[in-house]
Amino acid sequence: MFKTLKDITVRIVAGANVALAVLMVLSGHADLLHPTSHPILSCAGLAFPILLLINLGFVFFWTVFRFRYLLIPVAGFAASFGALRVYLPLSPQQDLPQGCIKVLSYNVQAFNGTDHTEEARKEIIDYIRECGADIVCLQEDSYPKQDGQALMDGLYDYSDTLRMYSETLSNSIGIYSRYPILKRERIVYPSRANGSMAYYLQIDGDTIIVINNHFESNHLTLTDRENYHEIIKGDVDKDTAKRQSRLLLDKISSASAIRAPQADSVARFINHHRHYPIIVCGDFNDNPISYTRRTVSCDLTDCYAATGRGPGFSFNQQAFYVRIDNILCSNHFTPYNCKVDNKIKASDHYPIFCWLKKR
């Protein structure tokens, strides 16, 4: 009797593991869905790390109780290898060759920081100065009544800031470079106050395009983020958690549908200029397994996925721990040691940097 009950329990657990592995695989391929057609399902990549951790728990469970069933979670990992490599790369540290250029991308939260203090502004500027990057792409590159260029004066020989407006919002993106900026070209797409700009830089006699992006935000209010934090902590009842989760998902999926044509526009620009060496930076406001990241990186190398280590969370507020900042490059470059630097917390984003060597 006990043996029969044990066998039934094992089969139920095995069935649950199979179902979870299938969900993990589907979640890992959610970036194939266009958000305008499948707004909710296209956000399933957000669930990938949770499913990943549960599947890892099954690995330990089967190792202890029924080793032959270990094949189920292992098969799930194998079928999700592509998504796993993007979300959780485990690249070793590399030796840098001579002639690398260092690229930094950083959403500086209007140089105000989370607490809107003068100390945060100074910390951000000191970090950029000490980082020693050759090319710096900033998002939210402004503070009230001034562009970031006024704050960054003297740090770089060449700079440019694009300020974007709507009736209720203003935003800006900027570039700071040790190399001459030959020209700039706006990549046009619908947005309330976000944008992308392509800069043509002259580096060692070559023309290289650097595209700085700040795609549409999820427009989550402070209350939305606090509610999400309470849900994660389990501080709300079931009905409230369900209602608040639905509201959050509606906002995120709606923003994802807005970002999709923005990503399409940038991808078209990249395709039309693929004969140029291209570097793409920016705040994508979307997770690693998203239509936005996959579309923009389609013909490029995701520097973090290729050379980073760990999940590389770049947004750091109210338990929204996810990598939404990226550096990508064309096959004209070899990337090295891409890193999200979580040592500076003056903004709601951590900076991401990488070294690139021209082939």
PDB file of N, CA and C in Angstrom, residues 273-348:
ATOM      1  N   HIS A 273      22.069  49.955 -42.582  1.00  0.00           N
ATOM      2  CA  HIS A 273      23.426  50.482 -42.404  1.00  0.00           C
ATOM      3  C   HIS A 273      24.405  49.387 -41.978  1.00  0.00           C
ATOM      4  N   ARG A 274      24.099  48.160 -42.321  1.00  0.00           N
ATOM      5  CA  ARG A 274      24.911  47.041 -41.833  1.00  0.00           C
ATOM      6  C   ARG A 274      26.327  47.022 -42.393  1.00  0.00           C
ATOM      7  N   HIS A 275      26.596  47.819 -43.433  1.00  0.00           N
ATOM      8  CA  HIS A 275      27.966  47.898 -43.953  1.00  0.00           C
ATOM      9  C   HIS A 275      28.857  48.736 -43.040  1.00  0.00           C
ATOM     10  N   TYR A 276      28.254  49.474 -42.096  1.00  0.00           N
ATOM     11  CA  TYR A 276      29.018  50.228 -41.105  1.00  0.00           C
ATOM     12  C   TYR A 276      29.277  49.358 -39.871  1.00  0.00           C
ATOM     13  N   PRO A 277      30.402  49.565 -39.198  1.00  0.00           N
ATOM     14  CA  PRO A 277      30.526  49.024 -37.834  1.00  0.00           C
ATOM     15  C   PRO A 277      29.518  49.741 -36.939  1.00  0.00           C
ATOM     16  N   ILE A 278      28.781  48.979 -36.144  1.00  0.00           N
ATOM     17  CA  ILE A 278      27.685  49.556 -35.352  1.00  0.00           C
ATOM     18  C   ILE A 278      27.804  49.129 -33.889  1.00  0.00           C
ATOM     19  N   ILE A 279      27.581  50.099 -33.002  1.00  0.00           N
ATOM     20  CA  ILE A 279      27.471  49.852 -31.564  1.00  0.00           C
ATOM     21  C   ILE A 279      26.107  50.380 -31.129  1.00  0.00           C
ATOM     22  N   VAL A 280      25.366  49.575 -30.381  1.00  0.00           N
ATOM     23  CA  VAL A 280      24.035  49.969 -29.904  1.00  0.00           C
ATOM     24  C   VAL A 280      24.041  49.949 -28.376  1.00  0.00           C
ATOM     25  N   CYS A 281      23.593  51.028 -27.783  1.00  0.00           N
ATOM     26  CA  CYS A 281      23.532  51.135 -26.323  1.00  0.00           C
ATOM     27  C   CYS A 281      22.141  51.570 -25.892  1.00  0.00           C
ATOM     28  N   GLY A 282      21.868  51.433 -24.609  1.00  0.00           N
ATOM     29  CA  GLY A 282      20.678  52.090 -24.111  1.00  0.00           C
ATOM     30  C   GLY A 282      19.843  51.337 -23.112  1.00  0.00           C
ATOM     31  N   ASP A 283      18.845  52.068 -22.647  1.00  0.00           N
ATOM     32  CA  ASP A 283      17.841  51.557 -21.725  1.00  0.00           C
ATOM     33  C   ASP A 283      16.676  51.053 -22.578  1.00  0.00           C
ATOM     34  N   PHE A 284      16.559  49.721 -22.681  1.00  0.00           N
ATOM     35  CA  PHE A 284      15.506  49.124 -23.509  1.00  0.00           C
ATOM     36  C   PHE A 284      14.187  49.012 -22.758  1.00  0.00           C
ATOM     37  N   ASN A 285      14.206  49.187 -21.439  1.00  0.00           N
ATOM     38  CA  ASN A 285      13.000  49.083 -20.615  1.00  0.00           C
ATOM     39  C   ASN A 285      12.273  47.753 -20.813  1.00  0.00           C
ATOM     40  N   ASP A 286      13.031  46.722 -21.119  1.00  0.00           N
ATOM     41  CA  ASP A 286      12.438  45.394 -21.329  1.00  0.00           C
ATOM     42  C   ASP A 286      13.430  44.331 -20.894  1.00  0.00           C
ATOM     43  N   ASN A 287      12.922  43.162 -20.528  1.00  0.00           N
ATOM     44  CA  ASN A 287      13.757  42.109 -19.978  1.00  0.00           C
ATOM     45  C   ASN A 287      14.562  41.412 -21.078  1.00  0.00           C
ATOM     46  N   PRO A 288      15.568  40.609 -20.712  1.00  0.00           N
ATOM     47  CA  PRO A 288      16.416  39.971 -21.724  1.00  0.00           C
ATOM     48  C   PRO A 288      15.662  39.054 -22.686  1.00  0.00           C
ATOM     49  N   ILE A 289      14.551  38.451 -22.228  1.00  0.00           N
ATOM     50  CA  ILE A 289      13.777  37.562 -23.101  1.00  0.00           C
ATOM     51  C   ILE A 289      12.545  38.336 -23.551  1.00  0.00           C
ATOM     52  N   SER A 290      12.769  39.293 -24.414  1.00  0.00           N
ATOM     53  CA  SER A 290      11.696  40.167 -24.874  1.00  0.00           C
ATOM     54  C   SER A 290      11.823  40.399 -26.363  1.00  0.00           C
ATOM     55  N   TYR A 291      10.713  40.745 -26.965  1.00  0.00           N
ATOM     56  CA  TYR A 291      10.705  41.070 -28.396  1.00  0.00           C
ATOM     57  C   TYR A 291      11.635  42.248 -28.674  1.00  0.00           C
ATOM     58  N   THR A 292      11.655  43.218 -27.767  1.00  0.00           N
ATOM     59  CA  THR A 292      12.481  44.410 -27.955  1.00  0.00           C
ATOM     60  C   THR A 292      13.951  44.043 -28.090  1.00  0.00           C
ATOM     61  N   ARG A 293      14.481  43.319 -27.110  1.00  0.00           N
ATOM     62  CA  ARG A 293      15.909  42.964 -27.150  1.00  0.00           C
ATOM     63  C   ARG A 293      16.226  42.049 -28.324  1.00  0.00           C
ATOM     64  N   ARG A 294      15.394  41.038 -28.563  1.00  0.00           N
ATOM     65  CA  ARG A 294      15.685  40.093 -29.645  1.00  0.00           C
ATOM     66  C   ARG A 294      15.667  40.790 -31.001  1.00  0.00           C
ATOM     67  N   THR A 295      14.709  41.693 -31.223  1.00  0.00           N
ATOM     68  CA  THR A 295      14.591  42.361 -32.515  1.00  0.00           C
ATOM     69  C   THR A 295      15.779  43.268 -32.795  1.00  0.00           C
ATOM     70  N   VAL A 296      16.161  44.076 -31.796  1.00  0.00           N
ATOM     71  CA  VAL A 296      17.277  44.999 -32.000  1.00  0.00           C
ATOM     72  C   VAL A 296      18.600  44.240 -32.142  1.00  0.00           C
ATOM     73  N   SER A 297      18.750  43.143 -31.411  1.00  0.00           N
ATOM     74  CA  SER A 297      20.022  42.397 -31.427  1.00  0.00           C
ATOM     75  C   SER A 297      20.075  41.324 -32.502  1.00  0.00           C
ATOM     76  N   CYS A 298      19.074  41.275 -33.374  1.00  0.00           N
ATOM     77  CA  CYS A 298      18.954  40.182 -34.347  1.00  0.00           C
ATOM     78  C   CYS A 298      20.233  39.974 -35.158  1.00  0.00           C
ATOM     79  N   ASP A 299      20.805  41.041 -35.702  1.00  0.00           N
ATOM     80  CA  ASP A 299      22.015  40.942 -36.519  1.00  0.00           C
ATOM     81  C   ASP A 299      23.255  41.402 -35.767  1.00  0.00           C
ATOM     82  N   LEU A 300      23.140  41.517 -34.443  1.00  0.00           N
ATOM     83  CA  LEU A 300      24.233  42.019 -33.623  1.00  0.00           C
ATOM     84  C   LEU A 300      24.603  41.005 -32.544  1.00  0.00           C
ATOM     85  N   THR A 301      25.705  41.280 -31.865  1.00  0.00           N
ATOM     86  CA  THR A 301      26.117  40.481 -30.721  1.00  0.00           C
ATOM     87  C   THR A 301      25.686  41.182 -29.442  1.00  0.00           C
ATOM     88  N   ASP A 302      24.958  40.477 -28.601  1.00  0.00           N
ATOM     89  CA  ASP A 302      24.616  40.994 -27.274  1.00  0.00           C
ATOM     90  C   ASP A 302      25.861  40.829 -26.412  1.00  0.00           C
ATOM     91  N   CYS A 303      26.517  41.942 -26.106  1.00  0.00           N
ATOM     92  CA  CYS A 303      27.816  41.878 -25.436  1.00  0.00           C
ATOM     93  C   CYS A 303      27.727  41.234 -24.060  1.00  0.00           C
ATOM     94  N   TYR A 304      26.619  41.481 -23.342  1.00  0.00           N
ATOM     95  CA  TYR A 304      26.499  40.871 -22.020  1.00  0.00           C
ATOM     96  C   TYR A 304      26.251  39.370 -22.139  1.00  0.00           C
ATOM     97  N   ALA A 305      25.363  38.972 -23.032  1.00  0.00           N
ATOM     98  CA  ALA A 305      25.098  37.539 -23.207  1.00  0.00           C
ATOM     99  C   ALA A 305      26.347  36.808 -23.664  1.00  0.00           C
ATOM    100  N   ALA A 306      27.204  37.483 -24.435  1.00  0.00           N
ATOM    101  CA  ALA A 306      28.393  36.840 -24.983  1.00  0.00           C
ATOM    102  C   ALA A 306      29.566  36.821 -24.020  1.00  0.00           C
ATOM    103  N   THR A 307      29.674  37.852 -23.156  1.00  0.00           N
ATOM    104  CA  THR A 307      30.880  37.959 -22.329  1.00  0.00           C
ATOM    105  C   THR A 307      30.595  38.283 -20.862  1.00  0.00           C
ATOM    106  N   GLY A 308      29.323  38.407 -20.482  1.00  0.00           N
ATOM    107  CA  GLY A 308      28.981  38.754 -19.106  1.00  0.00           C
ATOM    108  C   GLY A 308      28.945  37.542 -18.197  1.00  0.00           C
ATOM    109  N   ARG A 309      28.623  37.808 -16.942  1.00  0.00           N
ATOM    110  CA  ARG A 309      28.570  36.713 -15.959  1.00  0.00           C
ATOM    111  C   ARG A 309      27.467  37.009 -14.950  1.00  0.00           C
ATOM    112  N   GLY A 310      26.508  36.066 -14.832  1.00  0.00           N
ATOM    113  CA  GLY A 310      25.408  36.238 -13.897  1.00  0.00           C
ATOM    114  C   GLY A 310      24.231  36.951 -14.537  1.00  0.00           C
ATOM    115  N   PRO A 311      23.179  37.192 -13.786  1.00  0.00           N
ATOM    116  CA  PRO A 311      21.974  37.815 -14.356  1.00  0.00           C
ATOM    117  C   PRO A 311      22.150  39.278 -14.729  1.00  0.00           C
ATOM    118  N   GLY A 312      23.095  39.979 -14.111  1.00  0.00           N
ATOM    119  CA  GLY A 312      23.382  41.354 -14.489  1.00  0.00           C
ATOM    120  C   GLY A 312      22.203  42.301 -14.354  1.00  0.00           C
ATOM    121  N   PHE A 313      21.512  42.244 -13.217  1.00  0.00           N
ATOM    122  CA  PHE A 313      20.371  43.130 -13.021  1.00  0.00           C
ATOM    123  C   PHE A 313      20.825  44.592 -13.114  1.00  0.00           C
ATOM    124  N   SER A 314      20.178  45.371 -13.978  1.00  0.00           N
ATOM    125  CA  SER A 314      20.594  46.765 -14.137  1.00  0.00           C
ATOM    126  C   SER A 314      19.562  47.748 -13.602  1.00  0.00           C
ATOM    127  N   PHE A 315      18.330  47.295 -13.348  1.00  0.00           N
ATOM    128  CA  PHE A 315      17.345  48.139 -12.669  1.00  0.00           C
ATOM    129  C   PHE A 315      17.256  47.657 -11.234  1.00  0.00           C
ATOM    130  N   ASN A 316      17.173  48.579 -10.290  1.00  0.00           N
ATOM    131  CA  ASN A 316      17.404  48.156  -8.904  1.00  0.00           C
ATOM    132  C   ASN A 316      16.404  48.695  -7.894  1.00  0.00           C
ATOM    133  N   GLN A 317      15.167  48.977  -8.341  1.00  0.00           N
ATOM    134  CA  GLN A 317      14.194  49.579  -7.438  1.00  0.00           C
ATOM    135  C   GLN A 317      12.984  48.687  -7.185  1.00  0.00           C
ATOM    136  N   GLN A 318      12.510  48.670  -5.936  1.00  0.00           N
ATOM    137  CA  GLN A 318      11.258  48.022  -5.536  1.00  0.00           C
ATOM    138  C   GLN A 318      11.134  46.580  -6.049  1.00  0.00           C
ATOM    139  N   ALA A 319      12.222  45.815  -5.926  1.00  0.00           N
ATOM    140  CA  ALA A 319      12.223  44.389  -6.279  1.00  0.00           C
ATOM    141  C   ALA A 319      12.061  44.128  -7.768  1.00  0.00           C
ATOM    142  N   PHE A 320      12.137  45.167  -8.612  1.00  0.00           N
ATOM    143  CA  PHE A 320      12.135  44.961 -10.058  1.00  0.00           C
ATOM    144  C   PHE A 320      13.571  44.706 -10.505  1.00  0.00           C
ATOM    145  N   TYR A 321      14.097  43.568 -10.137  1.00  0.00           N
ATOM    146  CA  TYR A 321      15.478  43.248 -10.461  1.00  0.00           C
ATOM    147  C   TYR A 321      15.517  42.543 -11.822  1.00  0.00           C
ATOM    148  N   VAL A 322      15.987  43.276 -12.840  1.00  0.00           N
ATOM    149  CA  VAL A 322      16.003  42.747 -14.193  1.00  0.00           C
ATOM    150  C   VAL A 322      17.035  43.520 -15.006  1.00  0.00           C
ATOM    151  N   ARG A 323      17.588  42.883 -16.012  1.00  0.00           N
ATOM    152  CA  ARG A 323      18.549  43.569 -16.887  1.00  0.00           C
ATOM    153  C   ARG A 323      17.786  44.206 -18.034  1.00  0.00           C
ATOM    154  N   ILE A 324      17.715  45.535 -18.034  1.00  0.00           N
ATOM    155  CA  ILE A 324      17.000  46.231 -19.097  1.00  0.00           C
ATOM    156  C   ILE A 324      17.929  47.168 -19.881  1.00  0.00           C
ATOM    157  N   ASP A 325      19.195  47.240 -19.460  1.00  0.00           N
ATOM    158  CA  ASP A 325      20.184  48.069 -20.159  1.00  0.00           C
ATOM    159  C   ASP A 325      21.124  47.168 -20.950  1.00  0.00           C
ATOM    160  N   ASN A 326      21.489  47.613 -22.141  1.00  0.00           N
ATOM    161  CA  ASN A 326      22.218  46.727 -23.057  1.00  0.00           C
ATOM    162  C   ASN A 326      23.307  47.449 -23.823  1.00  0.00           C
ATOM    163  N   ILE A 327      24.318  46.680 -24.218  1.00  0.00           N
ATOM    164  CA  ILE A 327      25.307  47.092 -25.204  1.00  0.00           C
ATOM    165  C   ILE A 327      25.389  45.982 -26.243  1.00  0.00           C
ATOM    166  N   LEU A 328      25.211  46.344 -27.501  1.00  0.00           N
ATOM    167  CA  LEU A 328      25.254  45.399 -28.609  1.00  0.00           C
ATOM    168  C   LEU A 328      26.285  45.893 -29.612  1.00  0.00           C
ATOM    169  N   CYS A 329      26.808  44.984 -30.437  1.00  0.00           N
ATOM    170  CA  CYS A 329      27.769  45.407 -31.457  1.00  0.00           C
ATOM    171  C   CYS A 329      27.637  44.529 -32.691  1.00  0.00           C
ATOM    172  N   SER A 330      28.028  45.077 -33.844  1.00  0.00           N
ATOM    173  CA  SER A 330      28.035  44.313 -35.092  1.00  0.00           C
ATOM    174  C   SER A 330      29.253  43.402 -35.103  1.00  0.00           C
ATOM    175  N   ASN A 331      29.304  42.518 -36.093  1.00  0.00           N
ATOM    176  CA  ASN A 331      30.417  41.557 -36.136  1.00  0.00           C
ATOM    177  C   ASN A 331      31.737  42.191 -36.573  1.00  0.00           C
ATOM    178  N   HIS A 332      31.746  43.518 -36.703  1.00  0.00           N
ATOM    179  CA  HIS A 332      33.010  44.215 -36.931  1.00  0.00           C
ATOM    180  C   HIS A 332      33.840  44.274 -35.653  1.00  0.00           C
ATOM    181  N   PHE A 333      33.200  43.968 -34.516  1.00  0.00           N
ATOM    182  CA  PHE A 333      33.858  44.062 -33.211  1.00  0.00           C
ATOM    183  C   PHE A 333      33.864  42.707 -32.495  1.00  0.00           C
ATOM    184  N   THR A 334      34.832  42.557 -31.596  1.00  0.00           N
ATOM    185  CA  THR A 334      34.839  41.466 -30.631  1.00  0.00           C
ATOM    186  C   THR A 334      34.649  42.073 -29.244  1.00  0.00           C
ATOM    187  N   PRO A 335      33.598  41.680 -28.511  1.00  0.00           N
ATOM    188  CA  PRO A 335      33.371  42.260 -27.175  1.00  0.00           C
ATOM    189  C   PRO A 335      34.152  41.528 -26.088  1.00  0.00           C
ATOM    190  N   TYR A 336      34.466  42.250 -25.025  1.00  0.00           N
ATOM    191  CA  TYR A 336      35.187  41.679 -23.894  1.00  0.00           C
ATOM    192  C   TYR A 336      34.594  42.177 -22.579  1.00  0.00           C
ATOM    193  N   ASN A 337      34.388  41.252 -21.653  1.00  0.00           N
ATOM    194  CA  ASN A 337      34.126  41.557 -20.245  1.00  0.00           C
ATOM    195  C   ASN A 337      33.020  42.582 -20.021  1.00  0.00           C
ATOM    196  N   CYS A 338      31.872  42.361 -20.630  1.00  0.00           N
ATOM    197  CA  CYS A 338      30.738  43.246 -20.389  1.00  0.00           C
ATOM    198  C   CYS A 338      30.261  43.061 -18.947  1.00  0.00           C
ATOM    199  N   LYS A 339      29.962  44.154 -18.289  1.00  0.00           N
ATOM    200  CA  LYS A 339      29.620  44.086 -16.867  1.00  0.00           C
ATOM    201  C   LYS A 339      28.586  45.128 -16.496  1.00  0.00           C
ATOM    202  N   VAL A 340      27.650  44.734 -15.646  1.00  0.00           N
ATOM    203  CA  VAL A 340      26.740  45.672 -14.991  1.00  0.00           C
ATOM    204  C   VAL A 340      27.335  45.980 -13.621  1.00  0.00           C
ATOM    205  N   ASP A 341      27.645  47.238 -13.394  1.00  0.00           N
ATOM    206  CA  ASP A 341      28.354  47.631 -12.178  1.00  0.00           C
ATOM    207  C   ASP A 341      27.352  48.015 -11.090  1.00  0.00           C
ATOM    208  N   ASN A 342      27.160  47.112 -10.127  1.00  0.00           N
ATOM    209  CA  ASN A 342      26.178  47.364  -9.064  1.00  0.00           C
ATOM    210  C   ASN A 342      26.792  48.024  -7.831  1.00  0.00           C
ATOM    211  N   LYS A 343      27.976  48.615  -7.999  1.00  0.00           N
ATOM    212  CA  LYS A 343      28.620  49.268  -6.866  1.00  0.00           C
ATOM    213  C   LYS A 343      28.159  50.707  -6.676  1.00  0.00           C
ATOM    214  N   ILE A 344      27.555  51.282  -7.703  1.00  0.00           N
ATOM    215  CA  ILE A 344      27.069  52.654  -7.594  1.00  0.00           C
ATOM    216  C   ILE A 344      25.545  52.643  -7.633  1.00  0.00           C
ATOM    217  N   LYS A 345      24.931  53.243  -6.638  1.00  0.00           N
ATOM    218  CA  LYS A 345      23.471  53.213  -6.517  1.00  0.00           C
ATOM    219  C   LYS A 345      22.874  54.622  -6.523  1.00  0.00           C
ATOM    220  N   ALA A 346      23.536  55.527  -7.225  1.00  0.00           N
ATOM    221  CA  ALA A 346      23.067  56.905  -7.259  1.00  0.00           C
ATOM    222  C   ALA A 346      21.861  57.086  -8.168  1.00  0.00           C
ATOM    223  N   SER A 347      21.615  56.137  -9.068  1.00  0.00           N
ATOM    224  CA  SER A 347      20.469  56.172  -9.972  1.00  0.00           C
ATOM    225  C   SER A 347      19.633  54.917  -9.744  1.00  0.00           C
ATOM    226  N   ASP A 348      18.449  54.884 -10.366  1.00  0.00           N
ATOM    227  CA  ASP A 348      17.647  53.663 -10.278  1.00  0.00           C
ATOM    228  C   ASP A 348      18.128  52.596 -11.259  1.00  0.00           C
TER     229      ASP A 348
END
